[in-house]
Amino acid sequence: MTQQNAKPADGPKPARRRAREAALQALYGWQVGSQDLAACETALHEVEGFNTLRNLEQNFAIGLLRGSIAQHETLREQLTPLLDRPFEELSPVEACILLIGAYEMANSPETPLRVVLNEAIELAKTFGGTDGHKFVNGVLDRLGPTLRPLESNRPNR
């Protein structure tokens, strides 16, 4: 890649994005390795850069991890009708991003819906497959009116 077509650096990532990335990496261990919550929390603390986050962002990441695991059955039930295949057939990364996005959408009303969607898309661009971000966007965008009807600008279909 030449300097001409290299993507310019956007600067350091926001702390909340780094917290979401850490939560995703720890949740991935639960999704593919059947790790229990304690093992996932240990893994979370071992994610590169986690210990440089402020306590607020560390607690945010821990909350995303714990909540996504604790509510995974409910979240899967909400997501399944919006999928083009069974949840179990999703890539583990996309499944984890959807769980985190759905959890945050349902449980963090202080975070605007658009921010939840954009952050999930960014996670998928960073960690997912080539078009994973499009899939994640499509699913969570359709979930938004269900979980955040007052914030959704889309008319009912």
Tab-separated table of N, CA and C in Angstrom:
chain	number	residue	atom	x	y	z
A	1	MET	N	0.853	-1.168	0.000
A	1	MET	CA	0.000	0.000	0.000
A	1	MET	C	0.898	1.230	0.000
A	2	THR	N	0.613	2.119	-0.895
A	2	THR	CA	1.414	3.337	-0.962
A	2	THR	C	0.840	4.400	-0.043
A	3	GLN	N	1.633	5.415	0.184
A	3	GLN	CA	1.196	6.511	1.047
A	3	GLN	C	-0.049	7.179	0.479
A	4	GLN	N	-0.166	7.249	-0.850
A	4	GLN	CA	-1.306	7.902	-1.493
A	4	GLN	C	-2.637	7.287	-1.108
A	5	ASN	N	-2.714	5.960	-1.164
A	5	ASN	CA	-4.007	5.338	-0.921
A	5	ASN	C	-4.154	4.794	0.495
A	6	ALA	N	-3.207	5.097	1.351
A	6	ALA	CA	-3.347	4.684	2.749
A	6	ALA	C	-4.411	5.543	3.414
A	7	LYS	N	-5.204	4.908	4.217
A	7	LYS	CA	-6.251	5.631	4.928
A	7	LYS	C	-5.596	6.512	5.987
A	8	PRO	N	-5.951	7.793	6.037
A	8	PRO	CA	-5.350	8.656	7.047
A	8	PRO	C	-5.776	8.230	8.449
A	9	ALA	N	-4.873	8.401	9.382
A	9	ALA	CA	-5.188	8.049	10.770
A	9	ALA	C	-6.200	9.036	11.326
A	10	ASP	N	-7.176	8.526	12.018
A	10	ASP	CA	-8.207	9.369	12.609
A	10	ASP	C	-7.849	9.769	14.031
A	11	GLY	N	-6.680	9.418	14.484
A	11	GLY	CA	-6.304	9.712	15.852
A	11	GLY	C	-6.682	8.564	16.762
A	12	PRO	N	-6.473	8.766	18.044
A	12	PRO	CA	-6.783	7.685	18.983
A	12	PRO	C	-8.278	7.397	19.037
A	13	LYS	N	-8.586	6.148	19.295
A	13	LYS	CA	-9.994	5.743	19.394
A	13	LYS	C	-10.584	6.279	20.689
A	14	PRO	N	-11.860	6.638	20.647
A	14	PRO	CA	-12.519	7.061	21.887
A	14	PRO	C	-12.501	5.924	22.918
A	15	ALA	N	-12.474	6.294	24.179
A	15	ALA	CA	-12.369	5.309	25.262
A	15	ALA	C	-13.535	4.328	25.258
A	16	ARG	N	-14.736	4.818	24.986
A	16	ARG	CA	-15.890	3.900	24.981
A	16	ARG	C	-15.771	2.886	23.848
A	17	ARG	N	-15.232	3.286	22.708
A	17	ARG	CA	-15.033	2.330	21.612
A	17	ARG	C	-14.027	1.271	22.037
A	18	ARG	N	-12.951	1.692	22.685
A	18	ARG	CA	-11.961	0.718	23.153
A	18	ARG	C	-12.578	-0.219	24.187
A	19	ALA	N	-13.481	0.305	25.010
A	19	ALA	CA	-14.178	-0.541	25.993
A	19	ALA	C	-15.066	-1.557	25.288
A	20	ARG	N	-15.773	-1.119	24.240
A	20	ARG	CA	-16.616	-2.050	23.476
A	20	ARG	C	-15.761	-3.121	22.802
A	21	GLU	N	-14.614	-2.719	22.265
A	21	GLU	CA	-13.720	-3.682	21.628
A	21	GLU	C	-13.240	-4.725	22.636
A	22	ALA	N	-12.896	-4.278	23.830
A	22	ALA	CA	-12.448	-5.213	24.867
A	22	ALA	C	-13.574	-6.167	25.252
A	23	ALA	N	-14.782	-5.633	25.415
A	23	ALA	CA	-15.931	-6.482	25.756
A	23	ALA	C	-16.180	-7.509	24.656
A	24	LEU	N	-16.065	-7.082	23.401
A	24	LEU	CA	-16.256	-7.994	22.275
A	24	LEU	C	-15.237	-9.123	22.315
A	25	GLN	N	-13.986	-8.795	22.553
A	25	GLN	CA	-12.949	-9.822	22.574
A	25	GLN	C	-13.177	-10.826	23.702
A	26	ALA	N	-13.619	-10.348	24.845
A	26	ALA	CA	-13.904	-11.259	25.958
A	26	ALA	C	-15.155	-12.090	25.683
A	27	LEU	N	-16.184	-11.470	25.102
A	27	LEU	CA	-17.417	-12.187	24.787
A	27	LEU	C	-17.165	-13.260	23.731
A	28	TYR	N	-16.240	-13.005	22.834
A	28	TYR	CA	-15.881	-13.981	21.811
A	28	TYR	C	-15.422	-15.293	22.461
A	29	GLY	N	-14.657	-15.201	23.538
A	29	GLY	CA	-14.216	-16.406	24.254
A	29	GLY	C	-15.386	-17.195	24.810
A	30	TRP	N	-16.407	-16.489	25.246
A	30	TRP	CA	-17.618	-17.151	25.739
A	30	TRP	C	-18.354	-17.816	24.576
A	31	GLN	N	-18.446	-17.117	23.456
A	31	GLN	CA	-19.196	-17.609	22.301
A	31	GLN	C	-18.552	-18.852	21.690
A	32	VAL	N	-17.246	-18.834	21.517
A	32	VAL	CA	-16.590	-19.956	20.827
A	32	VAL	C	-15.965	-20.972	21.775
A	33	GLY	N	-15.614	-20.537	22.965
A	33	GLY	CA	-14.897	-21.434	23.858
A	33	GLY	C	-15.698	-21.916	25.038
A	34	SER	N	-16.944	-21.518	25.085
A	34	SER	CA	-17.811	-21.896	26.205
A	34	SER	C	-17.188	-21.543	27.551
A	35	GLN	N	-16.479	-20.417	27.587
A	35	GLN	CA	-15.911	-19.960	28.850
A	35	GLN	C	-17.027	-19.454	29.748
A	36	ASP	N	-16.847	-19.623	31.043
A	36	ASP	CA	-17.829	-19.075	31.971
A	36	ASP	C	-17.550	-17.589	32.185
A	37	LEU	N	-18.437	-16.932	32.897
A	37	LEU	CA	-18.320	-15.490	33.095
A	37	LEU	C	-17.006	-15.120	33.767
A	38	ALA	N	-16.598	-15.875	34.766
A	38	ALA	CA	-15.351	-15.561	35.475
A	38	ALA	C	-14.155	-15.598	34.522
A	39	ALA	N	-14.103	-16.603	33.664
A	39	ALA	CA	-13.010	-16.701	32.695
A	39	ALA	C	-13.067	-15.551	31.700
A	40	CYS	N	-14.271	-15.164	31.309
A	40	CYS	CA	-14.430	-14.041	30.380
A	40	CYS	C	-13.988	-12.731	31.020
A	41	GLU	N	-14.311	-12.555	32.292
A	41	GLU	CA	-13.884	-11.332	32.982
A	41	GLU	C	-12.367	-11.293	33.126
A	42	THR	N	-11.761	-12.434	33.384
A	42	THR	CA	-10.303	-12.495	33.433
A	42	THR	C	-9.732	-12.131	32.071
A	43	ALA	N	-10.311	-12.684	31.012
A	43	ALA	CA	-9.859	-12.379	29.653
A	43	ALA	C	-10.033	-10.896	29.344
A	44	LEU	N	-11.119	-10.313	29.812
A	44	LEU	CA	-11.371	-8.887	29.581
A	44	LEU	C	-10.235	-8.053	30.160
A	45	HIS	N	-9.817	-8.373	31.372
A	45	HIS	CA	-8.741	-7.619	32.019
A	45	HIS	C	-7.398	-7.828	31.324
A	46	GLU	N	-7.298	-8.883	30.518
A	46	GLU	CA	-6.053	-9.167	29.803
A	46	GLU	C	-6.030	-8.598	28.388
A	47	VAL	N	-7.157	-8.043	27.928
A	47	VAL	CA	-7.189	-7.441	26.593
A	47	VAL	C	-6.228	-6.255	26.577
A	48	GLU	N	-5.430	-6.178	25.527
A	48	GLU	CA	-4.458	-5.096	25.414
A	48	GLU	C	-5.151	-3.738	25.532
A	49	GLY	N	-4.642	-2.915	26.406
A	49	GLY	CA	-5.169	-1.567	26.582
A	49	GLY	C	-6.301	-1.444	27.586
A	50	PHE	N	-6.849	-2.565	28.051
A	50	PHE	CA	-7.971	-2.481	28.990
A	50	PHE	C	-7.573	-1.736	30.259
A	51	ASN	N	-6.396	-2.036	30.770
A	51	ASN	CA	-5.969	-1.424	32.031
A	51	ASN	C	-5.615	0.050	31.893
A	52	THR	N	-5.540	0.543	30.656
A	52	THR	CA	-5.291	1.975	30.469
A	52	THR	C	-6.596	2.770	30.427
A	53	LEU	N	-7.722	2.070	30.366
A	53	LEU	CA	-9.020	2.749	30.388
A	53	LEU	C	-9.302	3.260	31.800
A	54	ARG	N	-10.041	4.346	31.866
A	54	ARG	CA	-10.473	4.848	33.176
A	54	ARG	C	-11.467	3.860	33.775
A	55	ASN	N	-11.681	3.949	35.076
A	55	ASN	CA	-12.623	3.050	35.749
A	55	ASN	C	-14.003	3.097	35.117
A	56	LEU	N	-14.439	4.273	34.696
A	56	LEU	CA	-15.758	4.416	34.081
A	56	LEU	C	-15.879	3.532	32.841
A	57	GLU	N	-14.874	3.576	31.973
A	57	GLU	CA	-14.913	2.769	30.751
A	57	GLU	C	-14.686	1.290	31.048
A	58	GLN	N	-13.847	0.986	32.024
A	58	GLN	CA	-13.677	-0.416	32.412
A	58	GLN	C	-15.002	-0.988	32.905
A	59	ASN	N	-15.699	-0.236	33.738
A	59	ASN	CA	-16.999	-0.691	34.240
A	59	ASN	C	-18.023	-0.807	33.120
A	60	PHE	N	-17.941	0.086	32.141
A	60	PHE	CA	-18.820	0.010	30.975
A	60	PHE	C	-18.577	-1.304	30.230
A	61	ALA	N	-17.308	-1.640	29.994
A	61	ALA	CA	-16.966	-2.888	29.296
A	61	ALA	C	-17.423	-4.104	30.096
A	62	ILE	N	-17.201	-4.075	31.393
A	62	ILE	CA	-17.635	-5.186	32.250
A	62	ILE	C	-19.150	-5.329	32.191
A	63	GLY	N	-19.855	-4.205	32.213
A	63	GLY	CA	-21.316	-4.236	32.124
A	63	GLY	C	-21.804	-4.811	30.807
A	64	LEU	N	-21.155	-4.434	29.699
A	64	LEU	CA	-21.530	-4.997	28.395
A	64	LEU	C	-21.318	-6.505	28.377
A	65	LEU	N	-20.188	-6.937	28.898
A	65	LEU	CA	-19.875	-8.368	28.918
A	65	LEU	C	-20.872	-9.128	29.789
A	66	ARG	N	-21.031	-8.688	31.024
A	66	ARG	CA	-21.939	-9.379	31.947
A	66	ARG	C	-23.374	-9.369	31.428
A	67	GLY	N	-23.815	-8.216	30.956
A	67	GLY	CA	-25.189	-8.099	30.489
A	67	GLY	C	-25.464	-8.927	29.249
A	68	SER	N	-24.514	-8.926	28.315
A	68	SER	CA	-24.696	-9.704	27.086
A	68	SER	C	-24.787	-11.192	27.384
A	69	ILE	N	-23.991	-11.646	28.340
A	69	ILE	CA	-24.040	-13.062	28.715
A	69	ILE	C	-25.313	-13.359	29.504
A	70	ALA	N	-25.624	-12.519	30.478
A	70	ALA	CA	-26.803	-12.765	31.328
A	70	ALA	C	-28.101	-12.742	30.531
A	71	GLN	N	-28.168	-11.875	29.522
A	71	GLN	CA	-29.403	-11.720	28.757
A	71	GLN	C	-29.337	-12.368	27.380
A	72	HIS	N	-28.347	-13.227	27.139
A	72	HIS	CA	-28.154	-13.742	25.784
A	72	HIS	C	-29.379	-14.460	25.227
A	73	GLU	N	-30.117	-15.173	26.047
A	73	GLU	CA	-31.288	-15.891	25.524
A	73	GLU	C	-32.359	-14.909	25.053
A	74	THR	N	-32.644	-13.899	25.850
A	74	THR	CA	-33.631	-12.887	25.465
A	74	THR	C	-33.162	-12.121	24.238
A	75	LEU	N	-31.886	-11.752	24.220
A	75	LEU	CA	-31.348	-11.010	23.081
A	75	LEU	C	-31.433	-11.841	21.802
A	76	ARG	N	-31.105	-13.118	21.890
A	76	ARG	CA	-31.204	-13.995	20.712
A	76	ARG	C	-32.646	-14.097	20.226
A	77	GLU	N	-33.591	-14.183	21.158
A	77	GLU	CA	-35.011	-14.234	20.769
A	77	GLU	C	-35.425	-12.965	20.030
A	78	GLN	N	-34.900	-11.830	20.448
A	78	GLN	CA	-35.230	-10.571	19.785
A	78	GLN	C	-34.557	-10.466	18.421
A	79	LEU	N	-33.360	-11.000	18.307
A	79	LEU	CA	-32.593	-10.892	17.066
A	79	LEU	C	-33.017	-11.914	16.013
A	80	THR	N	-33.382	-13.113	16.431
A	80	THR	CA	-33.637	-14.213	15.501
A	80	THR	C	-34.623	-13.881	14.387
A	81	PRO	N	-35.763	-13.232	14.654
A	81	PRO	CA	-36.691	-12.941	13.554
A	81	PRO	C	-36.115	-11.993	12.495
A	82	LEU	N	-35.031	-11.308	12.840
A	82	LEU	CA	-34.438	-10.335	11.926
A	82	LEU	C	-33.300	-10.922	11.103
A	83	LEU	N	-32.963	-12.176	11.361
A	83	LEU	CA	-31.825	-12.820	10.706
A	83	LEU	C	-32.263	-13.588	9.469
A	84	ASP	N	-31.315	-13.774	8.546
A	84	ASP	CA	-31.580	-14.554	7.342
A	84	ASP	C	-31.156	-16.013	7.500
A	85	ARG	N	-30.712	-16.373	8.698
A	85	ARG	CA	-30.287	-17.746	9.006
A	85	ARG	C	-30.354	-17.920	10.518
A	86	PRO	N	-30.275	-19.154	10.989
A	86	PRO	CA	-30.304	-19.369	12.438
A	86	PRO	C	-29.136	-18.658	13.133
A	87	PHE	N	-29.375	-18.206	14.342
A	87	PHE	CA	-28.351	-17.490	15.108
A	87	PHE	C	-27.069	-18.313	15.208
A	88	GLU	N	-27.210	-19.615	15.380
A	88	GLU	CA	-26.057	-20.497	15.542
A	88	GLU	C	-25.173	-20.536	14.299
A	89	GLU	N	-25.709	-20.145	13.141
A	89	GLU	CA	-24.933	-20.170	11.904
A	89	GLU	C	-24.211	-18.854	11.629
A	90	LEU	N	-24.416	-17.851	12.467
A	90	LEU	CA	-23.699	-16.586	12.303
A	90	LEU	C	-22.229	-16.795	12.624
A	91	SER	N	-21.381	-15.955	12.048
A	91	SER	CA	-19.985	-16.006	12.470
A	91	SER	C	-19.943	-15.612	13.944
A	92	PRO	N	-19.044	-16.194	14.709
A	92	PRO	CA	-18.991	-15.860	16.136
A	92	PRO	C	-18.788	-14.369	16.396
A	93	VAL	N	-18.007	-13.713	15.553
A	93	VAL	CA	-17.771	-12.279	15.735
A	93	VAL	C	-19.060	-11.500	15.522
A	94	GLU	N	-19.762	-11.784	14.434
A	94	GLU	CA	-21.019	-11.075	14.172
A	94	GLU	C	-22.048	-11.371	15.253
A	95	ALA	N	-22.102	-12.605	15.722
A	95	ALA	CA	-23.037	-12.951	16.791
A	95	ALA	C	-22.742	-12.132	18.045
A	96	CYS	N	-21.474	-12.019	18.401
A	96	CYS	CA	-21.097	-11.250	19.589
A	96	CYS	C	-21.404	-9.763	19.422
A	97	ILE	N	-21.139	-9.228	18.244
A	97	ILE	CA	-21.431	-7.812	18.000
A	97	ILE	C	-22.928	-7.561	18.098
A	98	LEU	N	-23.727	-8.464	17.541
A	98	LEU	CA	-25.181	-8.310	17.633
A	98	LEU	C	-25.655	-8.389	19.078
A	99	LEU	N	-25.092	-9.297	19.859
A	99	LEU	CA	-25.477	-9.402	21.270
A	99	LEU	C	-25.133	-8.121	22.026
A	100	ILE	N	-23.929	-7.617	21.817
A	100	ILE	CA	-23.519	-6.388	22.502
A	100	ILE	C	-24.384	-5.217	22.052
A	101	GLY	N	-24.603	-5.093	20.742
A	101	GLY	CA	-25.428	-3.990	20.235
A	101	GLY	C	-26.851	-4.053	20.747
A	102	ALA	N	-27.436	-5.245	20.735
A	102	ALA	CA	-28.811	-5.401	21.222
A	102	ALA	C	-28.879	-5.142	22.721
A	103	TYR	N	-27.881	-5.617	23.458
A	103	TYR	CA	-27.859	-5.377	24.902
A	103	TYR	C	-27.766	-3.877	25.190
A	104	GLU	N	-26.859	-3.209	24.513
A	104	GLU	CA	-26.690	-1.772	24.753
A	104	GLU	C	-27.940	-0.999	24.345
A	105	MET	N	-28.539	-1.398	23.247
A	105	MET	CA	-29.765	-0.753	22.786
A	105	MET	C	-30.871	-0.885	23.834
A	106	ALA	N	-30.977	-2.063	24.427
A	106	ALA	CA	-32.049	-2.336	25.385
A	106	ALA	C	-31.781	-1.763	26.772
A	107	ASN	N	-30.519	-1.629	27.138
A	107	ASN	CA	-30.195	-1.328	28.532
A	107	ASN	C	-29.415	-0.041	28.777
A	108	SER	N	-29.076	0.681	27.732
A	108	SER	CA	-28.321	1.928	27.903
A	108	SER	C	-29.052	3.082	27.228
A	109	PRO	N	-30.185	3.495	27.797
A	109	PRO	CA	-30.963	4.560	27.157
A	109	PRO	C	-30.209	5.882	27.072
A	110	GLU	N	-29.166	6.050	27.883
A	110	GLU	CA	-28.377	7.278	27.830
A	110	GLU	C	-27.510	7.352	26.577
A	111	THR	N	-27.298	6.218	25.917
A	111	THR	CA	-26.538	6.191	24.668
A	111	THR	C	-27.528	6.250	23.516
A	112	PRO	N	-27.450	7.296	22.683
A	112	PRO	CA	-28.408	7.418	21.576
A	112	PRO	C	-28.375	6.200	20.647
A	113	LEU	N	-29.524	5.883	20.092
A	113	LEU	CA	-29.652	4.745	19.185
A	113	LEU	C	-28.635	4.817	18.058
A	114	ARG	N	-28.470	5.979	17.447
A	114	ARG	CA	-27.522	6.130	16.335
A	114	ARG	C	-26.102	5.789	16.774
A	115	VAL	N	-25.758	6.151	17.996
A	115	VAL	CA	-24.417	5.843	18.504
A	115	VAL	C	-24.259	4.334	18.670
A	116	VAL	N	-25.263	3.680	19.226
A	116	VAL	CA	-25.210	2.221	19.386
A	116	VAL	C	-25.013	1.566	18.021
A	117	LEU	N	-25.787	1.993	17.031
A	117	LEU	CA	-25.669	1.423	15.684
A	117	LEU	C	-24.284	1.678	15.100
A	118	ASN	N	-23.827	2.921	15.167
A	118	ASN	CA	-22.528	3.264	14.585
A	118	ASN	C	-21.386	2.513	15.260
A	119	GLU	N	-21.456	2.373	16.568
A	119	GLU	CA	-20.395	1.655	17.275
A	119	GLU	C	-20.387	0.169	16.903
A	120	ALA	N	-21.553	-0.425	16.755
A	120	ALA	CA	-21.619	-1.830	16.335
A	120	ALA	C	-21.048	-1.989	14.925
A	121	ILE	N	-21.359	-1.053	14.057
A	121	ILE	CA	-20.821	-1.087	12.694
A	121	ILE	C	-19.298	-0.987	12.728
A	122	GLU	N	-18.773	-0.095	13.552
A	122	GLU	CA	-17.318	0.050	13.657
A	122	GLU	C	-16.666	-1.224	14.195
A	123	LEU	N	-17.306	-1.862	15.164
A	123	LEU	CA	-16.782	-3.144	15.655
A	123	LEU	C	-16.730	-4.168	14.527
A	124	ALA	N	-17.793	-4.212	13.728
A	124	ALA	CA	-17.847	-5.174	12.625
A	124	ALA	C	-16.802	-4.852	11.557
A	125	LYS	N	-16.557	-3.581	11.304
A	125	LYS	CA	-15.526	-3.207	10.332
A	125	LYS	C	-14.146	-3.618	10.825
A	126	THR	N	-13.921	-3.492	12.118
A	126	THR	CA	-12.613	-3.805	12.691
A	126	THR	C	-12.393	-5.306	12.856
A	127	PHE	N	-13.411	-6.016	13.333
A	127	PHE	CA	-13.225	-7.422	13.708
A	127	PHE	C	-13.954	-8.412	12.805
A	128	GLY	N	-14.945	-7.964	12.061
A	128	GLY	CA	-15.786	-8.866	11.288
A	128	GLY	C	-15.260	-9.151	9.896
A	129	GLY	N	-16.057	-9.908	9.166
A	129	GLY	CA	-15.731	-10.248	7.789
A	129	GLY	C	-15.915	-9.049	6.868
A	130	THR	N	-15.669	-9.272	5.590
A	130	THR	CA	-15.685	-8.200	4.601
A	130	THR	C	-16.958	-7.373	4.626
A	131	ASP	N	-18.101	-8.002	4.577
A	131	ASP	CA	-19.368	-7.266	4.580
A	131	ASP	C	-20.138	-7.435	5.884
A	132	GLY	N	-19.446	-7.856	6.922
A	132	GLY	CA	-20.098	-8.061	8.210
A	132	GLY	C	-20.756	-6.806	8.745
A	133	HIS	N	-20.140	-5.657	8.482
A	133	HIS	CA	-20.713	-4.402	8.986
A	133	HIS	C	-22.067	-4.108	8.356
A	134	LYS	N	-22.252	-4.502	7.105
A	134	LYS	CA	-23.549	-4.280	6.446
A	134	LYS	C	-24.624	-5.160	7.081
A	135	PHE	N	-24.260	-6.392	7.363
A	135	PHE	CA	-25.192	-7.321	8.000
A	135	PHE	C	-25.580	-6.824	9.391
A	136	VAL	N	-24.584	-6.468	10.194
A	136	VAL	CA	-24.826	-5.964	11.552
A	136	VAL	C	-25.706	-4.722	11.499
A	137	ASN	N	-25.407	-3.813	10.596
A	137	ASN	CA	-26.208	-2.599	10.449
A	137	ASN	C	-27.655	-2.941	10.122
A	138	GLY	N	-27.866	-3.830	9.177
A	138	GLY	CA	-29.223	-4.188	8.771
A	138	GLY	C	-30.035	-4.796	9.897
A	139	VAL	N	-29.415	-5.687	10.655
A	139	VAL	CA	-30.131	-6.362	11.745
A	139	VAL	C	-30.438	-5.383	12.873
A	140	LEU	N	-29.432	-4.655	13.335
A	140	LEU	CA	-29.659	-3.748	14.464
A	140	LEU	C	-30.551	-2.570	14.082
A	141	ASP	N	-30.473	-2.142	12.834
A	141	ASP	CA	-31.348	-1.056	12.383
A	141	ASP	C	-32.817	-1.480	12.435
A	142	ARG	N	-33.082	-2.745	12.142
A	142	ARG	CA	-34.463	-3.247	12.230
A	142	ARG	C	-34.882	-3.515	13.673
A	143	LEU	N	-33.920	-3.762	14.553
A	143	LEU	CA	-34.234	-3.977	15.965
A	143	LEU	C	-34.537	-2.661	16.682
A	144	GLY	N	-33.952	-1.586	16.216
A	144	GLY	CA	-34.119	-0.281	16.849
A	144	GLY	C	-35.553	0.124	17.124
A	145	PRO	N	-36.456	0.047	16.137
A	145	PRO	CA	-37.840	0.450	16.396
A	145	PRO	C	-38.533	-0.385	17.471
A	146	THR	N	-38.096	-1.616	17.661
A	146	THR	CA	-38.688	-2.460	18.697
A	146	THR	C	-38.206	-2.045	20.084
A	147	LEU	N	-36.906	-1.830	20.219
A	147	LEU	CA	-36.333	-1.528	21.527
A	147	LEU	C	-36.323	-0.039	21.855
A	148	ARG	N	-36.309	0.794	20.824
A	148	ARG	CA	-36.264	2.245	21.028
A	148	ARG	C	-37.262	2.946	20.107
A	149	PRO	N	-38.543	2.672	20.275
A	149	PRO	CA	-39.528	3.226	19.342
A	149	PRO	C	-39.559	4.750	19.313
A	150	LEU	N	-39.288	5.404	20.417
A	150	LEU	CA	-39.335	6.862	20.444
A	150	LEU	C	-38.149	7.493	19.729
A	151	GLU	N	-37.039	6.780	19.663
A	151	GLU	CA	-35.851	7.302	18.994
A	151	GLU	C	-35.815	6.977	17.511
A	152	SER	N	-36.556	5.984	17.135
A	152	SER	CA	-36.518	5.543	15.745
A	152	SER	C	-37.256	6.534	14.863
A	153	ASN	N	-36.605	6.960	13.811
A	153	ASN	CA	-37.216	7.904	12.870
A	153	ASN	C	-37.927	7.202	11.730
A	154	ARG	N	-37.873	5.882	11.745
A	154	ARG	CA	-38.469	5.127	10.642
A	154	ARG	C	-39.945	4.907	10.903
A	155	PRO	N	-40.766	5.043	9.861
A	155	PRO	CA	-42.182	4.724	10.041
A	155	PRO	C	-42.362	3.218	10.181
A	156	ASN	N	-43.442	2.814	10.841
A	156	ASN	CA	-43.738	1.379	10.957
A	156	ASN	C	-43.993	0.802	9.585
A	157	ARG	N	-43.485	-0.391	9.377
A	157	ARG	CA	-43.687	-1.044	8.077
A	157	ARG	C	-44.625	-2.182	8.237
